Coordinates of N, CA and C in Angstrom, one line a residue:
M13 N -119.5 -71.2 -49.9 CA -118.8 -71.4 -51.1 C -117.7 -70.3 -51.2
I14 N -116.5 -70.8 -51.5 CA -115.4 -69.8 -51.7 C -115.5 -69.1 -53.0
Q15 N -115.4 -67.8 -53.0 CA -115.5 -67.0 -54.2 C -114.1 -66.9 -54.8
P16 N -114.0 -67.2 -56.1 CA -112.7 -67.1 -56.7 C -112.3 -65.7 -56.9
P17 N -110.9 -65.4 -57.0 CA -110.5 -64.0 -57.2 C -110.9 -63.5 -58.6
V18 N -111.3 -62.3 -58.7 CA -111.7 -61.6 -59.9 C -110.5 -60.8 -60.5
R19 N -110.3 -61.0 -61.8 CA -109.3 -60.2 -62.5 C -110.1 -59.3 -63.5
R20 N -109.5 -58.2 -63.9 CA -110.1 -57.4 -64.9 C -109.1 -57.3 -66.1
I21 N -109.6 -57.8 -67.3 CA -108.8 -57.8 -68.5 C -109.5 -56.8 -69.4
L22 N -108.9 -55.6 -69.6 CA -109.5 -54.5 -70.3 C -111.0 -54.2 -69.8
S23 N -111.1 -54.3 -68.5 CA -112.3 -54.0 -67.7 C -113.3 -55.2 -67.7
V24 N -113.0 -56.2 -68.4 CA -113.9 -57.4 -68.5 C -113.6 -58.4 -67.3
R25 N -114.6 -58.8 -66.7 CA -114.4 -59.7 -65.5 C -114.1 -61.1 -65.8
V26 N -113.0 -61.6 -65.3 CA -112.5 -63.0 -65.5 C -112.1 -63.5 -64.1
H27 N -112.5 -64.8 -63.8 CA -112.1 -65.4 -62.5 C -110.8 -66.1 -62.7
D28 N -110.0 -66.0 -61.7 CA -108.7 -66.7 -61.6 C -108.9 -68.0 -61.0
V29 N -109.2 -69.0 -61.9 CA -109.5 -70.4 -61.5 C -108.7 -71.4 -62.3
T30 N -108.4 -72.5 -61.7 CA -107.9 -73.6 -62.5 C -109.0 -74.5 -62.9
L31 N -108.7 -75.5 -63.8 CA -109.8 -76.4 -64.2 C -110.4 -77.1 -63.0
A32 N -109.6 -77.6 -62.1 CA -110.1 -78.3 -61.0 C -111.0 -77.4 -60.1
E33 N -110.6 -76.2 -59.9 CA -111.4 -75.3 -59.1 C -112.7 -74.9 -59.8
A34 N -112.7 -74.8 -61.1 CA -113.9 -74.5 -61.9 C -114.9 -75.7 -61.8
L35 N -114.3 -76.9 -61.8 CA -115.2 -78.1 -61.7 C -115.9 -78.1 -60.3
E36 N -115.1 -77.8 -59.3 CA -115.7 -77.8 -57.9 C -116.7 -76.7 -57.8
L37 N -116.5 -75.5 -58.4 CA -117.5 -74.5 -58.3 C -118.8 -74.8 -59.0
V38 N -118.7 -75.4 -60.1 CA -119.9 -75.8 -60.8 C -120.6 -76.9 -60.0
E39 N -119.9 -77.8 -59.4 CA -120.6 -78.8 -58.6 C -121.3 -78.1 -57.5
A40 N -120.7 -77.1 -56.9 CA -121.4 -76.4 -55.8 C -122.6 -75.6 -56.3
F41 N -122.5 -75.1 -57.5 CA -123.7 -74.4 -58.1 C -124.9 -75.4 -58.3
I42 N -124.6 -76.6 -58.8 CA -125.6 -77.6 -59.0 C -126.2 -78.0 -57.7
A43 N -125.4 -78.2 -56.6 CA -125.9 -78.5 -55.3 C -126.8 -77.4 -54.8
E44 N -126.4 -76.2 -55.1 CA -127.2 -75.0 -54.6 C -128.5 -74.8 -55.3
G45 N -128.6 -75.3 -56.5 CA -129.8 -75.1 -57.4 C -129.6 -73.8 -58.3
G46 N -130.5 -73.6 -59.2 CA -130.3 -72.6 -60.2 C -130.9 -71.2 -59.8
P47 N -130.6 -70.3 -60.7 CA -129.9 -70.5 -62.0 C -128.5 -69.9 -61.9
H48 N -127.5 -70.5 -62.6 CA -126.2 -70.1 -62.7 C -125.8 -70.1 -64.1
Q49 N -124.9 -69.1 -64.5 CA -124.4 -69.1 -65.9 C -122.9 -69.1 -65.8
V50 N -122.3 -70.0 -66.7 CA -120.8 -70.1 -66.8 C -120.4 -69.6 -68.2
C51 N -119.4 -68.7 -68.3 CA -119.0 -68.2 -69.6 C -117.5 -68.5 -69.7
T52 N -117.1 -68.8 -71.0 CA -115.7 -69.2 -71.3 C -115.1 -68.0 -72.0
V53 N -114.4 -67.1 -71.2 CA -114.0 -65.9 -71.8 C -112.6 -66.0 -72.5
N54 N -112.6 -65.5 -73.7 CA -111.3 -65.5 -74.5 C -111.1 -64.1 -75.0
P55 N -110.0 -63.8 -75.8 CA -109.9 -62.5 -76.3 C -111.0 -61.9 -77.1
E56 N -111.6 -62.8 -77.9 CA -112.8 -62.4 -78.7 C -113.9 -61.9 -77.8
F57 N -114.2 -62.6 -76.7 CA -115.2 -62.2 -75.8 C -114.9 -60.8 -75.3
V58 N -113.6 -60.6 -74.9 CA -113.3 -59.3 -74.3 C -113.5 -58.2 -75.4
M59 N -113.2 -58.4 -76.6 CA -113.4 -57.4 -77.6 C -114.8 -57.2 -77.9
H60 N -115.6 -58.3 -77.9 CA -117.1 -58.1 -78.1 C -117.7 -57.3 -77.0
A61 N -117.3 -57.6 -75.8 CA -117.8 -56.9 -74.6 C -117.5 -55.5 -74.6
R62 N -116.4 -55.1 -75.1 CA -116.0 -53.7 -75.2 C -116.9 -52.8 -76.1
R63 N -117.5 -53.5 -77.1 CA -118.4 -52.7 -78.0 C -119.8 -53.1 -77.9
N64 N -120.2 -54.1 -77.0 CA -121.5 -54.6 -76.9 C -121.9 -54.5 -75.4
P65 N -122.6 -53.4 -75.0 CA -123.0 -53.3 -73.6 C -123.8 -54.4 -73.0
D66 N -124.7 -55.0 -73.8 CA -125.5 -56.1 -73.4 C -124.6 -57.3 -73.0
F67 N -123.6 -57.6 -73.8 CA -122.7 -58.7 -73.6 C -121.8 -58.4 -72.4
F68 N -121.4 -57.2 -72.3 CA -120.6 -56.8 -71.1 C -121.4 -57.0 -69.8
R69 N -122.7 -56.7 -69.8 CA -123.5 -56.9 -68.6 C -123.7 -58.4 -68.3
V70 N -123.8 -59.2 -69.4 CA -123.8 -60.7 -69.1 C -122.6 -61.2 -68.4
L71 N -121.4 -60.7 -68.8 CA -120.2 -61.2 -68.2 C -120.0 -60.6 -66.8
E72 N -120.7 -59.4 -66.5 CA -120.7 -58.9 -65.2 C -121.6 -59.7 -64.2
G73 N -122.6 -60.2 -64.8 CA -123.6 -60.9 -63.9 C -123.5 -62.4 -63.9
S74 N -122.7 -63.0 -64.7 CA -122.5 -64.5 -64.7 C -121.9 -65.0 -63.4
S75 N -122.2 -66.3 -63.1 CA -121.6 -66.9 -61.9 C -120.2 -67.2 -61.9
L76 N -119.7 -67.5 -63.1 CA -118.3 -67.9 -63.3 C -117.8 -67.6 -64.7
N77 N -116.7 -66.9 -64.8 CA -116.1 -66.6 -66.1 C -114.7 -67.2 -66.1
V78 N -114.6 -68.3 -66.8 CA -113.3 -69.0 -66.8 C -112.4 -68.4 -67.9
P79 N -111.1 -68.4 -67.7 CA -110.1 -67.8 -68.7 C -109.8 -68.8 -69.8
D80 N -110.5 -68.8 -70.9 CA -110.4 -69.7 -72.0 C -109.5 -69.0 -73.1
G81 N -108.2 -69.2 -73.0 CA -107.4 -68.6 -74.0 C -106.0 -68.2 -73.4
V82 N -105.0 -68.6 -74.1 CA -103.6 -68.2 -73.6 C -103.4 -66.7 -73.7
G83 N -104.2 -66.1 -74.7 CA -104.1 -64.6 -74.8 C -104.5 -63.9 -73.5
L84 N -105.5 -64.5 -72.8 CA -105.9 -63.9 -71.5 C -104.8 -64.0 -70.5
L85 N -104.1 -65.1 -70.5 CA -103.0 -65.3 -69.5 C -101.9 -64.3 -69.8
W86 N -101.6 -64.1 -71.1 CA -100.6 -63.1 -71.5 C -101.1 -61.7 -71.1
A87 N -102.3 -61.3 -71.3 CA -102.8 -60.0 -71.0 C -102.8 -59.8 -69.5
G88 N -103.2 -60.9 -68.7 CA -103.1 -60.8 -67.3 C -101.8 -60.4 -66.8
R89 N -100.7 -61.0 -67.4 CA -99.4 -60.7 -67.0 C -99.0 -59.3 -67.3
M90 N -99.4 -58.8 -68.5 CA -99.1 -57.5 -68.9 C -99.8 -56.4 -68.1
L91 N -101.0 -56.7 -67.6 CA -101.8 -55.7 -67.0 C -101.8 -55.8 -65.4
G92 N -100.9 -56.7 -64.9 CA -100.9 -56.9 -63.5 C -102.1 -57.6 -62.9
Q93 N -102.8 -58.4 -63.7 CA -104.0 -59.1 -63.4 C -103.8 -60.6 -63.6
P94 N -102.9 -61.2 -62.9 CA -102.4 -62.6 -63.2 C -103.5 -63.7 -63.2
L95 N -103.5 -64.5 -64.1 CA -104.4 -65.7 -64.2 C -103.5 -66.9 -64.2
R96 N -103.8 -67.9 -63.4 CA -102.9 -69.1 -63.2 C -103.0 -70.1 -64.3
E97 N -104.1 -70.3 -64.9 CA -104.3 -71.4 -65.8 C -105.3 -71.1 -66.9
R98 N -105.1 -71.6 -68.1 CA -106.1 -71.6 -69.1 C -107.1 -72.7 -68.8
V99 N -108.4 -72.3 -68.9 CA -109.5 -73.3 -68.7 C -110.3 -73.3 -70.0
A100 N -110.0 -74.2 -70.9 CA -110.7 -74.3 -72.2 C -112.1 -74.8 -72.0
G101 N -113.0 -74.2 -72.7 CA -114.4 -74.6 -72.5 C -114.7 -76.1 -72.8
V102 N -114.0 -76.6 -73.8 CA -114.2 -78.0 -74.2 C -113.7 -78.9 -73.1
D103 N -112.6 -78.5 -72.5 CA -112.0 -79.3 -71.4 C -112.9 -79.3 -70.2
L104 N -113.4 -78.1 -69.8 CA -114.3 -78.0 -68.7 C -115.6 -78.8 -69.0
M105 N -116.1 -78.8 -70.2 CA -117.3 -79.5 -70.5 C -117.1 -81.0 -70.3
E106 N -116.0 -81.5 -70.8 CA -115.7 -83.0 -70.7 C -115.5 -83.3 -69.2
A107 N -114.8 -82.5 -68.4 CA -114.7 -82.8 -67.0 C -116.0 -82.8 -66.3
L108 N -116.9 -81.9 -66.7 CA -118.3 -81.9 -66.1 C -119.1 -83.1 -66.5
I109 N -118.9 -83.6 -67.7 CA -119.6 -84.8 -68.1 C -119.1 -86.0 -67.3
A110 N -117.8 -86.1 -67.1 CA -117.2 -87.1 -66.3 C -117.8 -87.1 -64.8
R111 N -117.9 -85.9 -64.3 CA -118.4 -85.7 -62.9 C -119.9 -86.0 -62.9
A112 N -120.6 -85.7 -64.0 CA -122.1 -86.0 -64.1 C -122.3 -87.5 -64.0
A113 N -121.4 -88.3 -64.6 CA -121.5 -89.8 -64.5 C -121.4 -90.3 -63.1
E114 N -120.6 -89.5 -62.3 CA -120.4 -89.9 -60.9 C -121.6 -89.4 -60.0
R115 N -122.1 -88.3 -60.3 CA -123.1 -87.6 -59.5 C -124.6 -87.8 -59.9
G116 N -124.8 -88.4 -61.1 CA -126.1 -88.6 -61.6 C -126.8 -87.4 -62.1
W117 N -126.0 -86.4 -62.5 CA -126.6 -85.1 -63.1 C -127.3 -85.4 -64.4
R118 N -128.4 -84.7 -64.7 CA -129.0 -84.8 -66.0 C -128.4 -83.7 -66.9
V119 N -128.1 -84.0 -68.1 CA -127.4 -83.1 -69.0 C -128.2 -82.9 -70.3
F120 N -128.3 -81.7 -70.8 CA -128.9 -81.4 -72.0 C -127.9 -80.7 -72.9
L121 N -127.9 -81.1 -74.2 CA -127.0 -80.5 -75.2 C -127.8 -79.8 -76.2
L122 N -127.6 -78.5 -76.3 CA -128.5 -77.6 -77.2 C -127.5 -76.9 -78.1
G123 N -127.9 -76.9 -79.4 CA -127.2 -76.1 -80.4 C -126.4 -76.9 -81.4
A124 N -125.5 -76.2 -82.1 CA -124.7 -76.8 -83.2 C -125.6 -77.1 -84.4
A125 N -125.0 -77.7 -85.5 CA -125.8 -78.0 -86.7 C -126.6 -79.3 -86.4
E126 N -127.6 -79.5 -87.2 CA -128.5 -80.6 -87.1 C -127.8 -81.9 -86.9
G127 N -128.1 -82.7 -85.9 CA -127.5 -84.0 -85.7 C -126.2 -84.0 -84.9
V128 N -125.5 -82.8 -84.8 CA -124.2 -82.8 -84.1 C -124.3 -83.0 -82.6
A129 N -125.4 -82.5 -82.0 CA -125.5 -82.7 -80.5 C -125.7 -84.2 -80.3
E130 N -126.5 -84.9 -81.1 CA -126.7 -86.3 -80.9 C -125.4 -87.1 -81.1
R131 N -124.6 -86.7 -82.1 CA -123.3 -87.3 -82.2 C -122.4 -87.1 -81.0
T132 N -122.4 -85.8 -80.5 CA -121.6 -85.5 -79.4 C -122.0 -86.3 -78.2
A133 N -123.3 -86.5 -78.0 CA -123.8 -87.3 -76.9 C -123.3 -88.8 -77.0
R134 N -123.3 -89.3 -78.2 CA -122.9 -90.7 -78.3 C -121.4 -90.8 -78.0
V135 N -120.6 -89.9 -78.5 CA -119.2 -89.9 -78.2 C -119.0 -89.8 -76.6
L136 N -119.6 -88.9 -76.0 CA -119.5 -88.7 -74.6 C -120.0 -89.9 -73.7
Q137 N -121.1 -90.5 -74.2 CA -121.6 -91.7 -73.5 C -120.6 -92.9 -73.6
A138 N -119.9 -93.0 -74.7 CA -118.9 -94.0 -74.8 C -117.7 -93.7 -74.0
R139 N -117.3 -92.4 -73.9 CA -116.1 -92.0 -73.2 C -116.3 -91.9 -71.7
Y140 N -117.5 -91.6 -71.3 CA -117.9 -91.4 -69.8 C -119.2 -92.1 -69.5
P141 N -119.2 -93.5 -69.5 CA -120.4 -94.2 -69.3 C -121.1 -93.8 -68.0
G142 N -122.5 -93.8 -68.1 CA -123.2 -93.6 -66.9 C -123.9 -92.3 -66.7
W143 N -123.5 -91.2 -67.4 CA -124.2 -89.9 -67.2 C -125.5 -90.0 -67.9
I144 N -126.4 -89.1 -67.4 CA -127.8 -89.1 -67.9 C -128.0 -88.1 -68.9
L145 N -128.4 -88.5 -70.1 CA -128.7 -87.5 -71.2 C -130.2 -87.1 -71.1
A146 N -130.4 -85.9 -70.7 CA -131.8 -85.4 -70.6 C -132.4 -85.0 -71.9
G147 N -131.5 -84.7 -72.9 CA -132.1 -84.4 -74.2 C -131.0 -83.7 -75.1
T148 N -131.3 -83.7 -76.4 CA -130.5 -82.9 -77.3 C -131.4 -82.2 -78.3
F149 N -131.0 -81.1 -78.8 CA -131.8 -80.3 -79.8 C -130.8 -79.3 -80.4
A150 N -131.0 -79.1 -81.8 CA -130.2 -78.1 -82.5 C -130.8 -76.7 -82.2
G151 N -131.9 -76.5 -82.8 CA -132.6 -75.2 -82.6 C -131.7 -74.1 -83.1
S152 N -132.0 -72.9 -82.6 CA -131.2 -71.7 -82.9 C -131.5 -70.6 -81.9
P153 N -130.7 -69.6 -81.8 CA -131.0 -68.5 -80.8 C -132.0 -67.5 -81.3
R154 N -132.7 -67.8 -82.5 CA -133.7 -66.9 -83.0 C -134.9 -66.7 -82.0
P155 N -135.3 -65.5 -81.7 CA -136.4 -65.3 -80.7 C -137.6 -66.2 -81.0
E156 N -138.0 -66.4 -82.3 CA -139.2 -67.2 -82.5 C -139.1 -68.6 -82.1
E157 N -137.9 -69.1 -81.9 CA -137.7 -70.5 -81.5 C -137.7 -70.7 -80.0
A158 N -137.6 -69.6 -79.3 CA -137.4 -69.6 -77.8 C -138.5 -70.4 -77.1
P159 N -139.8 -70.1 -77.4 CA -140.8 -70.8 -76.6 C -140.7 -72.3 -76.7
A160 N -140.5 -72.8 -77.9 CA -140.4 -74.3 -78.1 C -139.2 -74.9 -77.4
I161 N -138.1 -74.1 -77.4 CA -136.9 -74.6 -76.7 C -137.1 -74.6 -75.2
R162 N -137.7 -73.5 -74.7 CA -137.9 -73.5 -73.3 C -138.8 -74.6 -72.8
E163 N -139.8 -74.9 -73.6 CA -140.7 -76.0 -73.3 C -140.0 -77.4 -73.2
R164 N -139.1 -77.6 -74.2 CA -138.3 -78.8 -74.2 C -137.4 -78.9 -72.9
L165 N -136.8 -77.8 -72.5 CA -135.9 -77.8 -71.4 C -136.7 -78.0 -70.1
Q166 N -137.8 -77.3 -70.0 CA -138.7 -77.5 -68.8 C -139.1 -78.9 -68.6
E167 N -139.4 -79.6 -69.7 CA -139.8 -81.0 -69.6 C -138.6 -81.9 -69.3
A168 N -137.4 -81.6 -69.8 CA -136.2 -82.4 -69.6 C -135.6 -82.3 -68.2
R169 N -135.8 -81.1 -67.6 CA -135.3 -80.8 -66.2 C -133.8 -81.1 -66.1
P170 N -133.0 -80.6 -66.9 CA -131.5 -80.8 -66.7 C -130.9 -80.1 -65.5
D171 N -129.9 -80.7 -65.0 CA -129.1 -80.0 -64.0 C -128.0 -79.2 -64.7
L172 N -127.6 -79.6 -65.9 CA -126.5 -78.9 -66.6 C -126.9 -78.8 -68.1
L173 N -126.9 -77.6 -68.6 CA -127.2 -77.3 -69.9 C -126.0 -76.7 -70.7
F174 N -125.6 -77.4 -71.8 CA -124.5 -76.9 -72.6 C -125.1 -76.3 -73.9
V175 N -124.8 -75.0 -74.2 CA -125.4 -74.3 -75.3 C -124.3 -74.0 -76.3
A176 N -124.4 -74.5 -77.6 CA -123.4 -74.3 -78.6 C -123.9 -73.5 -79.8
Y177 N -124.2 -72.3 -79.5 CA -124.7 -71.3 -80.5 C -123.6 -70.4 -81.0
G178 N -122.4 -70.5 -80.4 CA -121.4 -69.5 -80.7 C -121.5 -68.2 -79.9
A179 N -120.4 -67.6 -79.6 CA -120.4 -66.4 -78.8 C -120.6 -65.2 -79.7
P180 N -121.3 -64.1 -79.3 CA -121.9 -64.0 -78.0 C -123.4 -64.5 -77.9
Q181 N -123.9 -65.0 -79.0 CA -125.3 -65.4 -79.1 C -125.7 -66.3 -78.0
Q182 N -124.8 -67.4 -77.8 CA -125.2 -68.4 -76.8 C -125.3 -67.8 -75.4
D183 N -124.3 -66.9 -75.1 CA -124.3 -66.3 -73.7 C -125.4 -65.3 -73.5
L184 N -125.8 -64.6 -74.5 CA -126.9 -63.7 -74.4 C -128.2 -64.5 -74.3
W185 N -128.3 -65.6 -75.0 CA -129.5 -66.5 -75.0 C -129.7 -67.0 -73.6
I186 N -128.6 -67.5 -73.0 CA -128.7 -68.1 -71.6 C -129.1 -67.0 -70.7
A187 N -128.5 -65.8 -70.7 CA -128.8 -64.8 -69.8 C -130.3 -64.3 -69.9
R188 N -130.8 -64.4 -71.1 CA -132.2 -63.9 -71.4 C -133.2 -64.9 -70.8
H189 N -132.8 -66.2 -70.9 CA -133.8 -67.3 -70.6 C -133.6 -68.0 -69.2
Q190 N -132.4 -67.9 -68.6 CA -132.2 -68.5 -67.4 C -133.1 -68.1 -66.2
P191 N -133.5 -66.8 -66.1 CA -134.4 -66.5 -65.0 C -135.7 -67.3 -65.0
A192 N -136.2 -67.6 -66.2 CA -137.4 -68.4 -66.3 C -137.1 -69.9 -66.2
L193 N -136.1 -70.3 -66.8 CA -135.7 -71.8 -66.9 C -135.2 -72.3 -65.5
R194 N -134.4 -71.4 -64.8 CA -133.8 -71.8 -63.5 C -133.1 -73.1 -63.5
I195 N -132.4 -73.4 -64.6 CA -131.5 -74.6 -64.7 C -130.3 -74.3 -63.8
P196 N -129.9 -75.3 -62.9 CA -128.8 -75.1 -62.0 C -127.6 -74.5 -62.6
V197 N -127.2 -75.0 -63.8 CA -126.0 -74.4 -64.5 C -126.2 -74.5 -66.0
A198 N -126.0 -73.4 -66.6 CA -126.0 -73.3 -68.1 C -124.7 -72.7 -68.6
M199 N -124.1 -73.3 -69.6 CA -122.8 -72.9 -70.0 C -122.7 -72.8 -71.5
G200 N -122.3 -71.7 -72.1 CA -122.0 -71.6 -73.5 C -120.7 -72.3 -73.8
V201 N -120.7 -73.1 -74.9 CA -119.5 -73.9 -75.2 C -119.0 -73.7 -76.6
G202 N -119.5 -72.8 -77.4 CA -119.0 -72.5 -78.7 C -118.9 -73.7 -79.6
G203 N -117.7 -74.0 -80.1 CA -117.5 -75.1 -81.0 C -117.2 -76.5 -80.4
A204 N -117.5 -76.6 -79.0 CA -117.1 -77.8 -78.3 C -117.8 -79.0 -78.9
F205 N -119.1 -78.9 -79.3 CA -119.8 -80.1 -79.9 C -119.1 -80.6 -81.1
D206 N -118.7 -79.6 -82.0 CA -118.0 -80.0 -83.2 C -116.7 -80.7 -83.0
F207 N -116.0 -80.2 -82.0 CA -114.7 -80.9 -81.6 C -114.9 -82.3 -81.1
I208 N -115.9 -82.4 -80.2 CA -116.1 -83.7 -79.5 C -116.7 -84.7 -80.6
A209 N -117.6 -84.3 -81.4 CA -118.2 -85.1 -82.4 C -117.3 -85.5 -83.6
G210 N -116.2 -84.8 -83.7 CA -115.2 -85.0 -84.8 C -115.6 -84.3 -86.0
V211 N -116.6 -83.4 -86.0 CA -116.9 -82.6 -87.1 C -115.8 -81.7 -87.5
V212 N -115.2 -81.1 -86.5 CA -114.0 -80.2 -86.7 C -112.9 -80.7 -85.8
P213 N -111.7 -81.1 -86.4 CA -110.6 -81.6 -85.5 C -110.1 -80.5 -84.7
R214 N -109.7 -80.8 -83.4 CA -109.1 -79.9 -82.5 C -107.6 -79.8 -82.8
A215 N -107.0 -78.7 -82.5 CA -105.5 -78.5 -82.7 C -104.8 -79.6 -81.9
P216 N -103.6 -80.0 -82.4 CA -102.8 -81.0 -81.6 C -102.4 -80.3 -80.3
R217 N -102.2 -81.1 -79.3 CA -101.9 -80.6 -77.9 C -100.7 -79.7 -77.9
W218 N -99.7 -79.9 -78.7 CA -98.5 -79.0 -78.7 C -98.9 -77.7 -79.2
M219 N -99.8 -77.6 -80.2 CA -100.2 -76.3 -80.6 C -101.1 -75.5 -79.6
R220 N -101.9 -76.3 -78.9 CA -102.7 -75.7 -77.8 C -101.8 -75.2 -76.7
E221 N -100.8 -76.0 -76.3 CA -99.9 -75.5 -75.3 C -99.1 -74.4 -75.7
A222 N -98.8 -74.2 -77.0 CA -98.0 -73.1 -77.5 C -98.8 -71.9 -77.8
G223 N -100.1 -72.0 -77.5 CA -101.0 -70.8 -77.8 C -101.3 -70.6 -79.2
L224 N -101.2 -71.7 -80.0 CA -101.4 -71.6 -81.5 C -102.7 -72.2 -82.0
E225 N -103.6 -72.5 -81.1 CA -104.9 -73.1 -81.5 C -105.6 -72.2 -82.5
W226 N -105.5 -70.9 -82.3 CA -106.2 -70.0 -83.2 C -105.7 -70.1 -84.6
L227 N -104.3 -70.4 -84.8 CA -103.7 -70.5 -86.1 C -104.2 -71.8 -86.7
Y228 N -104.3 -72.9 -86.0 CA -104.8 -74.1 -86.5 C -106.2 -74.0 -87.0
R229 N -107.1 -73.3 -86.2 CA -108.5 -73.1 -86.6 C -108.6 -72.3 -87.8
L230 N -107.7 -71.3 -87.9 CA -107.7 -70.4 -89.1 C -107.3 -71.2 -90.4
I231 N -106.3 -72.1 -90.2 CA -105.9 -72.9 -91.4 C -107.0 -73.8 -91.8
R232 N -107.7 -74.5 -90.8 CA -108.8 -75.4 -91.1 C -110.0 -74.7 -91.5
Q233 N -110.3 -73.5 -91.0 CA -111.5 -72.8 -91.3 C -111.2 -71.4 -91.7
P234 N -110.7 -71.2 -93.0 CA -110.2 -69.8 -93.4 C -111.3 -68.8 -93.4
W235 N -112.6 -69.2 -93.4 CA -113.7 -68.2 -93.4 C -113.7 -67.5 -92.0
R236 N -113.0 -68.0 -91.0 CA -113.0 -67.3 -89.7 C -112.1 -66.1 -89.7
W237 N -111.4 -65.7 -90.8 CA -110.4 -64.7 -90.7 C -111.0 -63.3 -90.2
R238 N -112.2 -63.0 -90.5 CA -112.8 -61.8 -90.0 C -112.9 -61.8 -88.5
R239 N -113.3 -62.9 -87.9 CA -113.3 -63.1 -86.4 C -112.0 -63.0 -85.8
M240 N -111.0 -63.5 -86.5 CA -109.6 -63.5 -86.0 C -109.0 -62.1 -85.9
L241 N -109.6 -61.2 -86.6 CA -109.1 -59.8 -86.5 C -109.2 -59.2 -85.1
A242 N -110.0 -59.9 -84.3 CA -110.2 -59.5 -82.9 C -108.8 -59.7 -82.1
L243 N -108.0 -60.7 -82.6 CA -106.8 -61.0 -81.8 C -105.8 -59.9 -81.9
P244 N -105.4 -59.4 -83.1 CA -104.4 -58.3 -83.1 C -105.0 -57.0 -82.4
R245 N -106.3 -56.8 -82.5 CA -106.9 -55.6 -81.9 C -106.8 -55.8 -80.3
F246 N -107.0 -57.0 -79.9 CA -106.9 -57.3 -78.4 C -105.4 -57.0 -78.0
V247 N -104.5 -57.5 -78.7 CA -103.1 -57.3 -78.4 C -102.8 -55.8 -78.3
L248 N -103.2 -55.0 -79.3 CA -103.0 -53.6 -79.3 C -103.7 -52.9 -78.1
A249 N -104.9 -53.3 -77.8 CA -105.6 -52.7 -76.7 C -104.9 -53.0 -75.4
V250 N -104.4 -54.2 -75.2 CA -103.7 -54.6 -74.0 C -102.4 -53.7 -73.9
L251 N -101.6 -53.6 -75.0 CA -100.4 -52.8 -74.9 C -100.7 -51.3 -74.6
A252 N -101.8 -50.8 -75.2 CA -102.2 -49.4 -75.0 C -102.5 -49.2 -73.5
A253 N -103.3 -50.2 -72.9 CA -103.7 -50.1 -71.5 C -102.4 -50.2 -70.6
R254 N -101.5 -51.1 -71.0 CA -100.3 -51.2 -70.1 C -99.5 -49.9 -70.1
Y255 N -99.3 -49.3 -71.2 CA -98.5 -48.1 -71.3 C -99.2 -46.9 -70.8
A256 N -100.5 -46.9 -70.9 CA -101.3 -45.8 -70.3 C -101.3 -45.8 -68.8
S257 N -101.0 -47.0 -68.2 CA -101.0 -47.0 -66.7 C -99.7 -46.7 -66.1
R258 N -98.7 -46.5 -67.0 CA -97.3 -46.2 -66.5 C -97.2 -44.7 -66.0

């Protein structure tokens, strides 16, 4: 298996992959067997990792960290760590579901609000007929729920697990339980279920391409403003790192 180039954005590990390359890598992981973890790194991830050593270690040990966010591409240019393409988690998830329909992979959807995973599965089954739904469950990342969730997953035997608990909880949860579960690939997908199920509309394509998806989400979900404070902090940290290296 070809190892993708590694970039460092404010010391956080990110792989320089395209969507097509990420898809091929995940297919290779599934063929190889488990456990593998895929993380969708964006500026919020980077800022979380800088203050949370446990999360930083998760990103250091994961099998693939895709660059999810135009802010990472900008930072890569500024820091001499170029990244070729944004790989949005929801786009990678849909590409993997399409590939699952071709390969016969078993897929489990874990997380989001009650009933959202089921709605997401119905949408994806209509969009990509033929993939195998191993199961759905909302649950939560709370430690007391872990035994029951692990039991469900062990019975379901998925090849691919998507976890929508939000970052960094979903990624920490996967890292904590993957050694026992040994699922070939587990990937945190944040709000992807909400987007696919239509619970939360995704930004228009022109806004995504212009790097304004964060603004669209803030307008639609103003309660996210505290989380969005990570973005100006990220910009300032990148600029400080750039000028410190001169």
